[in-house]
Amino acid sequence: MIEKIKNTIIENKLLSIGDRVIVGFSGGIDSLTLLHILCNLTEYKLDVWAVYINHSLRPSENIREEQLLEDIGKEWGIKTHKVTIDIPGLLKAKPDSLELVAREERYRVFKEFRAQIHADKVALAHHLDDQVETILYRIIRGTGLDGLAGIPIARDGYFIRPLFEVTRKEIQEYAALHKLSWLEDSTNHKLIYQRNKIRLQLLPLLEESYNPRIKDSLIRLSKLAGAQRDFMTEMVTPFVAELSLTTADGEIGLKLEGFLKQPFYLQYYILKQFLLQVKPDYHLETAALEHLLEKINQEKYQFKAMHIFKGIYVHGEGKNILFSKSRQALPRKEMPSFPLTAPGLNVIPDLHLQIHIEVAPPPEDWSQVSNRLIYVAVSKLSLPLQIRFWRPGDVFWPLGGPGMQKLHDFFINVKLPKPQRKEVPLLVTADDQIVWVLGYRLSEKFKVDQQKDQVWCFTVGVSN
Amino acid sequence: MIEKIKNTIIENKLLSIGDRVIVGFSGGIDSLTLLHILCNLTEYKLDVWAVYINHSLRPSENIREEQLLEDIGKEWGIKTHKVTIDIPGLLKAKPDSLELVAREERYRVFKEFRAQIHADKVALAHHLDDQVETILYRIIRGTGLDGLAGIPIARDGYFIRPLFEVTRKEIQEYAALHKLSWLEDSTNHKLIYQRNKIRLQLLPLLEESYNPRIKDSLIRLSKLAGAQRDFMTEMVTPFVAELSLTTADGEIGLKLEGFLKQPFYLQYYILKQFLLQVKPDYHLETAALEHLLEKINQEKYQFKAMHIFKGIYVHGEGKNILFSKSRQALPRKEMPSFPLTAPGLNVIPDLHLQIHIEVAPPPEDWSQVSNRLIYVAVSKLSLPLQIRFWRPGDVFWPLGGPGMQKLHDFFINVKLPKPQRKEVPLLVTADDQIVWVLGYRLSEKFKVDQQKDQVWCFTVGVSN
């Protein structure tokens, strides 16, 4: 296994001699093994730092993990560092997916600590099975071709993954051989997390009953997808240069005249590059990108204002499309409705609104349903969903109520002052039925009736 | 649903007014619905022919299906035609996957009958769920990006799929509404077929527990893959023209000098186009294409002879790579071994040999194991597998025998004349252990021991 890792490091130029390397340490088998290997890679003369991030999610385990960090540090003679982040607190302030927030925070901490100690690299312990699970997860949840490339072996020039070409089994064998003692993260076995379900249920089923070599197949697919992404990114560079402009206000613009002549797939990639220029660490959903592309091709020089999530604002101006991070509210008449990607994370900057739609098991404890979190029976929804505002004649069946009533009357019942009524966002279906008066009440018509209903969980939060 | 189908027909230009259309009729719900819809598409004034192909696989059902064809023909006033093909007989003559042979024969029959009656189109009843299942099937079995595009809505200008954008559920509703009575194909529920398992087990599981909208996700992915394939095919056209040559013998050649300068992904597509030029109806496995590409990039102007499956022979000559369908035997010294794609269909033209490797359940009836068909425990194999010939010192443990013996002695035991011994193909593992003396005996070391072993079934046949 060591030879394989050395090859990975050399072929992908992951390390240089004398590098100061931060190793993300969780106490689990993968990161402990990575730490052990890097400490024993004597030819590189690395200055290894083990950094532990306490997510404040499993207090008793966190204590044991911190203790392990300390023990290992002394025993192996390496520097250690620990950081505590308050994930539950962050989630309360800004409801979002736990995994997403935890991931973003982790990267932020590593970046900051790297700058602080002037480290050259941050080594993470992702391995081949993680890559396989990521690809499968993305296929199931919905991805474009680029997403099939999976996790990159290196990012930003300093996040590196030296274990990327070894399997979980090889890591287990190495850990056993070197008598490493690691800690088991109790959440690794909870099937409520889709990633765990894929690892523990789906992949074993596919290997057993469909294709014993499915991991090879998925890795091969991901390499091709990575190659096509690199090729296309290179390929569109001259087009992006030719088609871009910058306005006096600093907005980035796309010249429609040249753009509309290109074939669909090239347009798709060019547009992607424009969005990445506006926000370099952008995580774009394929569906949203396609939706925007379709709108541009339909409306051409008549392109109207629209928003897509994560704070990029796209609007037409003459023969150009402009992209900006501007959050200034548009006149209401220009924003009659906002389409939502479901499932997905939707951010509507003008409304300072963030709506996260997730596949979920029906909740066991219905008291979880709140003003900010609802569960809806998927089969009852006609898609796409939209956010819009009160219009004369709107009707609604408040959860638990006797039947349909005018939204006007509902607002009176909940004692909402008149000027505020037009400010309440409404979640509506494609056939314009009100599903949820955000912050107030779910509709009786869309509630989950039966255990076997397929369920989406909607969480609303404030976007900044 | 009718409106949706009409849109599909218009947007994809599937039909013209007055077309003579052959409808592939199986007696099942899909093809009966398609037939009913085309018969009632009065504005197109179609001349509809229902054509039934009897595969000689389910005799009692075949009789009922032919009867239904006749009844429908009379009742609806349309022309009918039936063709019988002897699939079991074809499989005996040339062992191969049943589904593959049946599919090829079906297309052949439709092509021939189309020419015979001068039909404009051949309409097939594939629908949206078939597409979803195809994409999932390919992902699981291993595919490149192009394979993700799935089934095309039209092919060769006359195979058309008018039901391509409607779901199985919509077809069922239509059939119920119009009181159609169809026949159920008994093999549709047999879980030994991977396609059935995907439809009946895997997709319901994924929808239920992972993503209720997974079908939308897969369809979206397939459309992107189709767009990227069309774009790349167009994109490489000038490169293919610039890099190609034709030898005096009519072989197609690729100029290495310009080729080797291109980025990997462009090379991949250029090579694909060359192979398609040699054999237009070529069904290439990604793994085989990548293997060839790797070899070309490693060996460059020293590229040696090699073969890839389905009868395309690739060899280096000076600064060019030549492609041909030539089957003349090479001098033995130039063909020490032939790598196999597993699972997959491998054709080795020089040896007139075809080896099909499939994932299979362990056989219940071990008498199926024959000189031409073996079952092997996958976990015992080190990959890639190869075909090679007897070398001095080769040893082998014949199935049921007491232990290892010299291959030389085995040949004496089975009374094989000396000159023929060097002609017997041997299936060997990556670490050069003999798995199978083709046509003679499996190795005891690779047999299936336990019910829970993962199994590959190897079938050997003669290629033409």
PDB file of C-alpha atoms in Angstrom, chain B residues 194-362:
ATOM      1  CA  GLN B 194     -30.434  -7.906 -14.499  1.00  0.00           C
ATOM      2  CA  ARG B 195     -32.757  -5.568 -16.364  1.00  0.00           C
ATOM      3  CA  ASN B 196     -35.763  -7.003 -14.564  1.00  0.00           C
ATOM      4  CA  LYS B 197     -33.987  -6.777 -11.223  1.00  0.00           C
ATOM      5  CA  ILE B 198     -33.220  -3.123 -11.844  1.00  0.00           C
ATOM      6  CA  ARG B 199     -36.856  -2.453 -12.743  1.00  0.00           C
ATOM      7  CA  LEU B 200     -38.472  -4.497 -10.001  1.00  0.00           C
ATOM      8  CA  GLN B 201     -36.002  -4.157  -7.120  1.00  0.00           C
ATOM      9  CA  LEU B 202     -33.335  -1.522  -7.470  1.00  0.00           C
ATOM     10  CA  LEU B 203     -35.270   1.439  -8.871  1.00  0.00           C
ATOM     11  CA  PRO B 204     -38.140   1.084  -6.374  1.00  0.00           C
ATOM     12  CA  LEU B 205     -35.542   0.945  -3.565  1.00  0.00           C
ATOM     13  CA  LEU B 206     -33.761   4.050  -4.825  1.00  0.00           C
ATOM     14  CA  GLU B 207     -37.012   5.959  -5.238  1.00  0.00           C
ATOM     15  CA  GLU B 208     -38.311   4.896  -1.855  1.00  0.00           C
ATOM     16  CA  SER B 209     -35.204   5.402   0.270  1.00  0.00           C
ATOM     17  CA  TYR B 210     -32.848   7.717  -1.591  1.00  0.00           C
ATOM     18  CA  ASN B 211     -34.515  10.113  -4.022  1.00  0.00           C
ATOM     19  CA  PRO B 212     -38.165  10.082  -5.105  1.00  0.00           C
ATOM     20  CA  ARG B 213     -37.122  12.093  -8.188  1.00  0.00           C
ATOM     21  CA  ILE B 214     -34.264   9.825  -9.256  1.00  0.00           C
ATOM     22  CA  LYS B 215     -35.856   9.214 -12.669  1.00  0.00           C
ATOM     23  CA  ASP B 216     -35.782  12.938 -13.425  1.00  0.00           C
ATOM     24  CA  SER B 217     -32.159  13.057 -12.317  1.00  0.00           C
ATOM     25  CA  LEU B 218     -31.123  10.201 -14.601  1.00  0.00           C
ATOM     26  CA  ILE B 219     -33.044  11.599 -17.575  1.00  0.00           C
ATOM     27  CA  ARG B 220     -31.379  14.972 -17.041  1.00  0.00           C
ATOM     28  CA  LEU B 221     -27.963  13.323 -16.887  1.00  0.00           C
ATOM     29  CA  SER B 222     -28.673  11.408 -20.091  1.00  0.00           C
ATOM     30  CA  LYS B 223     -29.663  14.543 -21.962  1.00  0.00           C
ATOM     31  CA  LEU B 224     -26.445  16.271 -20.943  1.00  0.00           C
ATOM     32  CA  ALA B 225     -24.447  13.197 -21.964  1.00  0.00           C
ATOM     33  CA  GLY B 226     -26.172  13.188 -25.352  1.00  0.00           C
ATOM     34  CA  ALA B 227     -25.402  16.889 -25.800  1.00  0.00           C
ATOM     35  CA  GLN B 228     -21.749  16.406 -24.904  1.00  0.00           C
ATOM     36  CA  ARG B 229     -21.470  13.421 -27.276  1.00  0.00           C
ATOM     37  CA  ASP B 230     -22.988  15.395 -30.158  1.00  0.00           C
ATOM     38  CA  PHE B 231     -20.724  18.327 -29.384  1.00  0.00           C
ATOM     39  CA  MET B 232     -17.567  16.230 -29.193  1.00  0.00           C
ATOM     40  CA  THR B 233     -18.413  14.258 -32.335  1.00  0.00           C
ATOM     41  CA  GLU B 234     -18.808  17.518 -34.240  1.00  0.00           C
ATOM     42  CA  MET B 235     -15.739  18.955 -32.569  1.00  0.00           C
ATOM     43  CA  VAL B 236     -13.334  16.167 -33.591  1.00  0.00           C
ATOM     44  CA  THR B 237     -14.459  16.021 -37.228  1.00  0.00           C
ATOM     45  CA  PRO B 238     -11.702  18.346 -38.517  1.00  0.00           C
ATOM     46  CA  PHE B 239      -9.093  16.498 -36.442  1.00  0.00           C
ATOM     47  CA  VAL B 240     -10.202  13.148 -37.812  1.00  0.00           C
ATOM     48  CA  ALA B 241      -9.989  14.486 -41.364  1.00  0.00           C
ATOM     49  CA  GLU B 242      -6.553  15.977 -40.737  1.00  0.00           C
ATOM     50  CA  LEU B 243      -5.129  12.930 -38.990  1.00  0.00           C
ATOM     51  CA  SER B 244      -6.415  10.192 -41.270  1.00  0.00           C
ATOM     52  CA  LEU B 245      -4.849   8.433 -44.224  1.00  0.00           C
ATOM     53  CA  THR B 246      -5.728   5.399 -46.306  1.00  0.00           C
ATOM     54  CA  THR B 247      -3.087   2.842 -47.224  1.00  0.00           C
ATOM     55  CA  ALA B 248      -2.741   1.181 -50.603  1.00  0.00           C
ATOM     56  CA  ASP B 249      -4.441  -1.899 -49.088  1.00  0.00           C
ATOM     57  CA  GLY B 250      -7.428   0.204 -48.078  1.00  0.00           C
ATOM     58  CA  GLU B 251      -6.598   0.248 -44.401  1.00  0.00           C
ATOM     59  CA  ILE B 252      -7.526   3.377 -42.455  1.00  0.00           C
ATOM     60  CA  GLY B 253      -4.595   5.031 -40.706  1.00  0.00           C
ATOM     61  CA  LEU B 254      -4.112   7.569 -37.923  1.00  0.00           C
ATOM     62  CA  LYS B 255      -1.105   9.906 -38.130  1.00  0.00           C
ATOM     63  CA  LEU B 256       0.583   9.715 -34.750  1.00  0.00           C
ATOM     64  CA  GLU B 257       2.506  12.946 -34.981  1.00  0.00           C
ATOM     65  CA  GLY B 258      -0.526  15.214 -34.762  1.00  0.00           C
ATOM     66  CA  PHE B 259      -2.475  12.820 -32.562  1.00  0.00           C
ATOM     67  CA  LEU B 260       0.004  12.566 -29.700  1.00  0.00           C
ATOM     68  CA  LYS B 261      -0.032  16.351 -29.222  1.00  0.00           C
ATOM     69  CA  GLN B 262      -3.754  16.448 -28.390  1.00  0.00           C
ATOM     70  CA  PRO B 263      -5.134  16.377 -24.851  1.00  0.00           C
ATOM     71  CA  PHE B 264      -6.343  13.042 -23.525  1.00  0.00           C
ATOM     72  CA  TYR B 265     -10.036  13.656 -23.929  1.00  0.00           C
ATOM     73  CA  LEU B 266      -9.714  14.771 -27.529  1.00  0.00           C
ATOM     74  CA  GLN B 267      -7.548  11.744 -28.317  1.00  0.00           C
ATOM     75  CA  TYR B 268     -10.233   9.550 -26.763  1.00  0.00           C
ATOM     76  CA  TYR B 269     -12.898  10.925 -29.093  1.00  0.00           C
ATOM     77  CA  ILE B 270     -10.693  10.971 -32.179  1.00  0.00           C
ATOM     78  CA  LEU B 271      -9.796   7.327 -31.628  1.00  0.00           C
ATOM     79  CA  LYS B 272     -13.457   6.487 -31.182  1.00  0.00           C
ATOM     80  CA  GLN B 273     -14.252   8.089 -34.531  1.00  0.00           C
ATOM     81  CA  PHE B 274     -11.517   6.097 -36.256  1.00  0.00           C
ATOM     82  CA  LEU B 275     -12.890   2.863 -34.885  1.00  0.00           C
ATOM     83  CA  LEU B 276     -16.392   3.859 -36.003  1.00  0.00           C
ATOM     84  CA  GLN B 277     -15.046   4.538 -39.485  1.00  0.00           C
ATOM     85  CA  VAL B 278     -13.728   1.005 -39.671  1.00  0.00           C
ATOM     86  CA  LYS B 279     -16.921  -0.528 -38.320  1.00  0.00           C
ATOM     87  CA  PRO B 280     -19.886   1.862 -38.378  1.00  0.00           C
ATOM     88  CA  ASP B 281     -22.176  -0.209 -36.136  1.00  0.00           C
ATOM     89  CA  TYR B 282     -19.449  -0.686 -33.615  1.00  0.00           C
ATOM     90  CA  HIS B 283     -20.341  -1.124 -29.955  1.00  0.00           C
ATOM     91  CA  LEU B 284     -17.153  -0.219 -28.159  1.00  0.00           C
ATOM     92  CA  GLU B 285     -16.446  -0.763 -24.508  1.00  0.00           C
ATOM     93  CA  THR B 286     -14.916   2.208 -22.763  1.00  0.00           C
ATOM     94  CA  ALA B 287     -12.395   0.028 -20.973  1.00  0.00           C
ATOM     95  CA  ALA B 288     -11.124  -1.399 -24.278  1.00  0.00           C
ATOM     96  CA  LEU B 289     -10.864   2.058 -25.844  1.00  0.00           C
ATOM     97  CA  GLU B 290      -8.960   3.400 -22.843  1.00  0.00           C
ATOM     98  CA  HIS B 291      -6.659   0.410 -22.891  1.00  0.00           C
ATOM     99  CA  LEU B 292      -5.805   1.027 -26.549  1.00  0.00           C
ATOM    100  CA  LEU B 293      -5.343   4.755 -25.977  1.00  0.00           C
ATOM    101  CA  GLU B 294      -3.000   4.131 -23.088  1.00  0.00           C
ATOM    102  CA  LYS B 295      -0.957   1.697 -25.178  1.00  0.00           C
ATOM    103  CA  ILE B 296      -0.669   4.177 -28.053  1.00  0.00           C
ATOM    104  CA  ASN B 297       0.497   6.950 -25.711  1.00  0.00           C
ATOM    105  CA  GLN B 298       3.018   4.712 -23.994  1.00  0.00           C
ATOM    106  CA  GLU B 299       4.490   3.039 -27.049  1.00  0.00           C
ATOM    107  CA  LYS B 300       4.114   5.947 -29.498  1.00  0.00           C
ATOM    108  CA  TYR B 301       6.063   5.183 -32.662  1.00  0.00           C
ATOM    109  CA  GLN B 302       6.969   1.746 -31.276  1.00  0.00           C
ATOM    110  CA  PHE B 303       3.323   0.693 -31.101  1.00  0.00           C
ATOM    111  CA  LYS B 304       3.043  -3.067 -31.522  1.00  0.00           C
ATOM    112  CA  ALA B 305       0.263  -5.177 -32.916  1.00  0.00           C
ATOM    113  CA  MET B 306      -2.750  -5.652 -30.750  1.00  0.00           C
ATOM    114  CA  HIS B 307      -6.343  -6.623 -31.157  1.00  0.00           C
ATOM    115  CA  ILE B 308      -9.473  -5.284 -29.688  1.00  0.00           C
ATOM    116  CA  PHE B 309     -12.804  -6.991 -29.752  1.00  0.00           C
ATOM    117  CA  LYS B 310     -15.438  -7.106 -32.457  1.00  0.00           C
ATOM    118  CA  GLY B 311     -12.927  -7.697 -35.186  1.00  0.00           C
ATOM    119  CA  ILE B 312     -11.004  -4.459 -35.428  1.00  0.00           C
ATOM    120  CA  TYR B 313      -7.293  -5.058 -35.730  1.00  0.00           C
ATOM    121  CA  VAL B 314      -5.008  -2.208 -34.694  1.00  0.00           C
ATOM    122  CA  HIS B 315      -1.291  -2.157 -35.450  1.00  0.00           C
ATOM    123  CA  GLY B 316       1.546   0.343 -35.691  1.00  0.00           C
ATOM    124  CA  GLU B 317       3.467   1.023 -38.870  1.00  0.00           C
ATOM    125  CA  GLY B 318       6.123   3.698 -38.716  1.00  0.00           C
ATOM    126  CA  LYS B 319       4.545   6.987 -37.737  1.00  0.00           C
ATOM    127  CA  ASN B 320       0.999   5.697 -38.168  1.00  0.00           C
ATOM    128  CA  ILE B 321      -1.490   3.447 -36.443  1.00  0.00           C
ATOM    129  CA  LEU B 322      -3.484   1.326 -38.894  1.00  0.00           C
ATOM    130  CA  PHE B 323      -6.989  -0.024 -38.349  1.00  0.00           C
ATOM    131  CA  SER B 324      -8.408  -2.904 -40.300  1.00  0.00           C
ATOM    132  CA  LYS B 325     -10.905  -5.675 -40.234  1.00  0.00           C
ATOM    133  CA  SER B 326      -8.206  -8.068 -41.461  1.00  0.00           C
ATOM    134  CA  ARG B 327      -8.357 -11.485 -39.905  1.00  0.00           C
ATOM    135  CA  GLN B 328      -5.185 -13.026 -41.293  1.00  0.00           C
ATOM    136  CA  ALA B 329      -3.294 -14.811 -38.563  1.00  0.00           C
ATOM    137  CA  LEU B 330      -0.286 -12.987 -37.256  1.00  0.00           C
ATOM    138  CA  PRO B 331       2.991 -14.802 -36.717  1.00  0.00           C
ATOM    139  CA  ARG B 332       2.741 -16.395 -33.264  1.00  0.00           C
ATOM    140  CA  LYS B 333       5.661 -14.408 -31.823  1.00  0.00           C
ATOM    141  CA  GLU B 334       3.665 -11.219 -32.302  1.00  0.00           C
ATOM    142  CA  MET B 335       0.673 -12.393 -30.340  1.00  0.00           C
ATOM    143  CA  PRO B 336       1.907 -13.626 -27.016  1.00  0.00           C
ATOM    144  CA  SER B 337      -1.290 -12.702 -25.181  1.00  0.00           C
ATOM    145  CA  PHE B 338      -4.682 -11.046 -25.546  1.00  0.00           C
ATOM    146  CA  PRO B 339      -6.113  -9.011 -22.669  1.00  0.00           C
ATOM    147  CA  LEU B 340      -9.776  -9.602 -21.883  1.00  0.00           C
ATOM    148  CA  THR B 341     -12.407  -7.175 -20.743  1.00  0.00           C
ATOM    149  CA  ALA B 342     -14.297  -8.657 -17.831  1.00  0.00           C
ATOM    150  CA  PRO B 343     -17.211  -8.625 -17.581  1.00  0.00           C
ATOM    151  CA  GLY B 344     -17.722  -8.141 -21.283  1.00  0.00           C
ATOM    152  CA  LEU B 345     -17.796  -9.666 -24.720  1.00  0.00           C
ATOM    153  CA  ASN B 346     -14.321 -10.296 -26.137  1.00  0.00           C
ATOM    154  CA  VAL B 347     -13.703 -11.223 -29.742  1.00  0.00           C
ATOM    155  CA  ILE B 348     -10.210 -12.258 -30.826  1.00  0.00           C
ATOM    156  CA  PRO B 349     -10.402 -12.378 -34.610  1.00  0.00           C
ATOM    157  CA  ASP B 350      -7.012 -14.012 -35.190  1.00  0.00           C
ATOM    158  CA  LEU B 351      -8.009 -16.932 -33.055  1.00  0.00           C
ATOM    159  CA  HIS B 352     -11.565 -16.964 -34.377  1.00  0.00           C
ATOM    160  CA  LEU B 353     -12.434 -16.891 -30.734  1.00  0.00           C
ATOM    161  CA  GLN B 354     -15.146 -15.174 -28.809  1.00  0.00           C
ATOM    162  CA  ILE B 355     -15.243 -15.122 -25.025  1.00  0.00           C
ATOM    163  CA  HIS B 356     -18.201 -13.745 -23.182  1.00  0.00           C
ATOM    164  CA  ILE B 357     -17.779 -12.982 -19.482  1.00  0.00           C
ATOM    165  CA  GLU B 358     -20.929 -12.280 -17.515  1.00  0.00           C
ATOM    166  CA  VAL B 359     -21.914 -11.765 -13.911  1.00  0.00           C
ATOM    167  CA  ALA B 360     -24.051 -14.770 -13.064  1.00  0.00           C
ATOM    168  CA  PRO B 361     -25.728 -16.402 -10.134  1.00  0.00           C
ATOM    169  CA  PRO B 362     -23.944 -19.639  -9.204  1.00  0.00           C
TER     170      PRO B 362
END
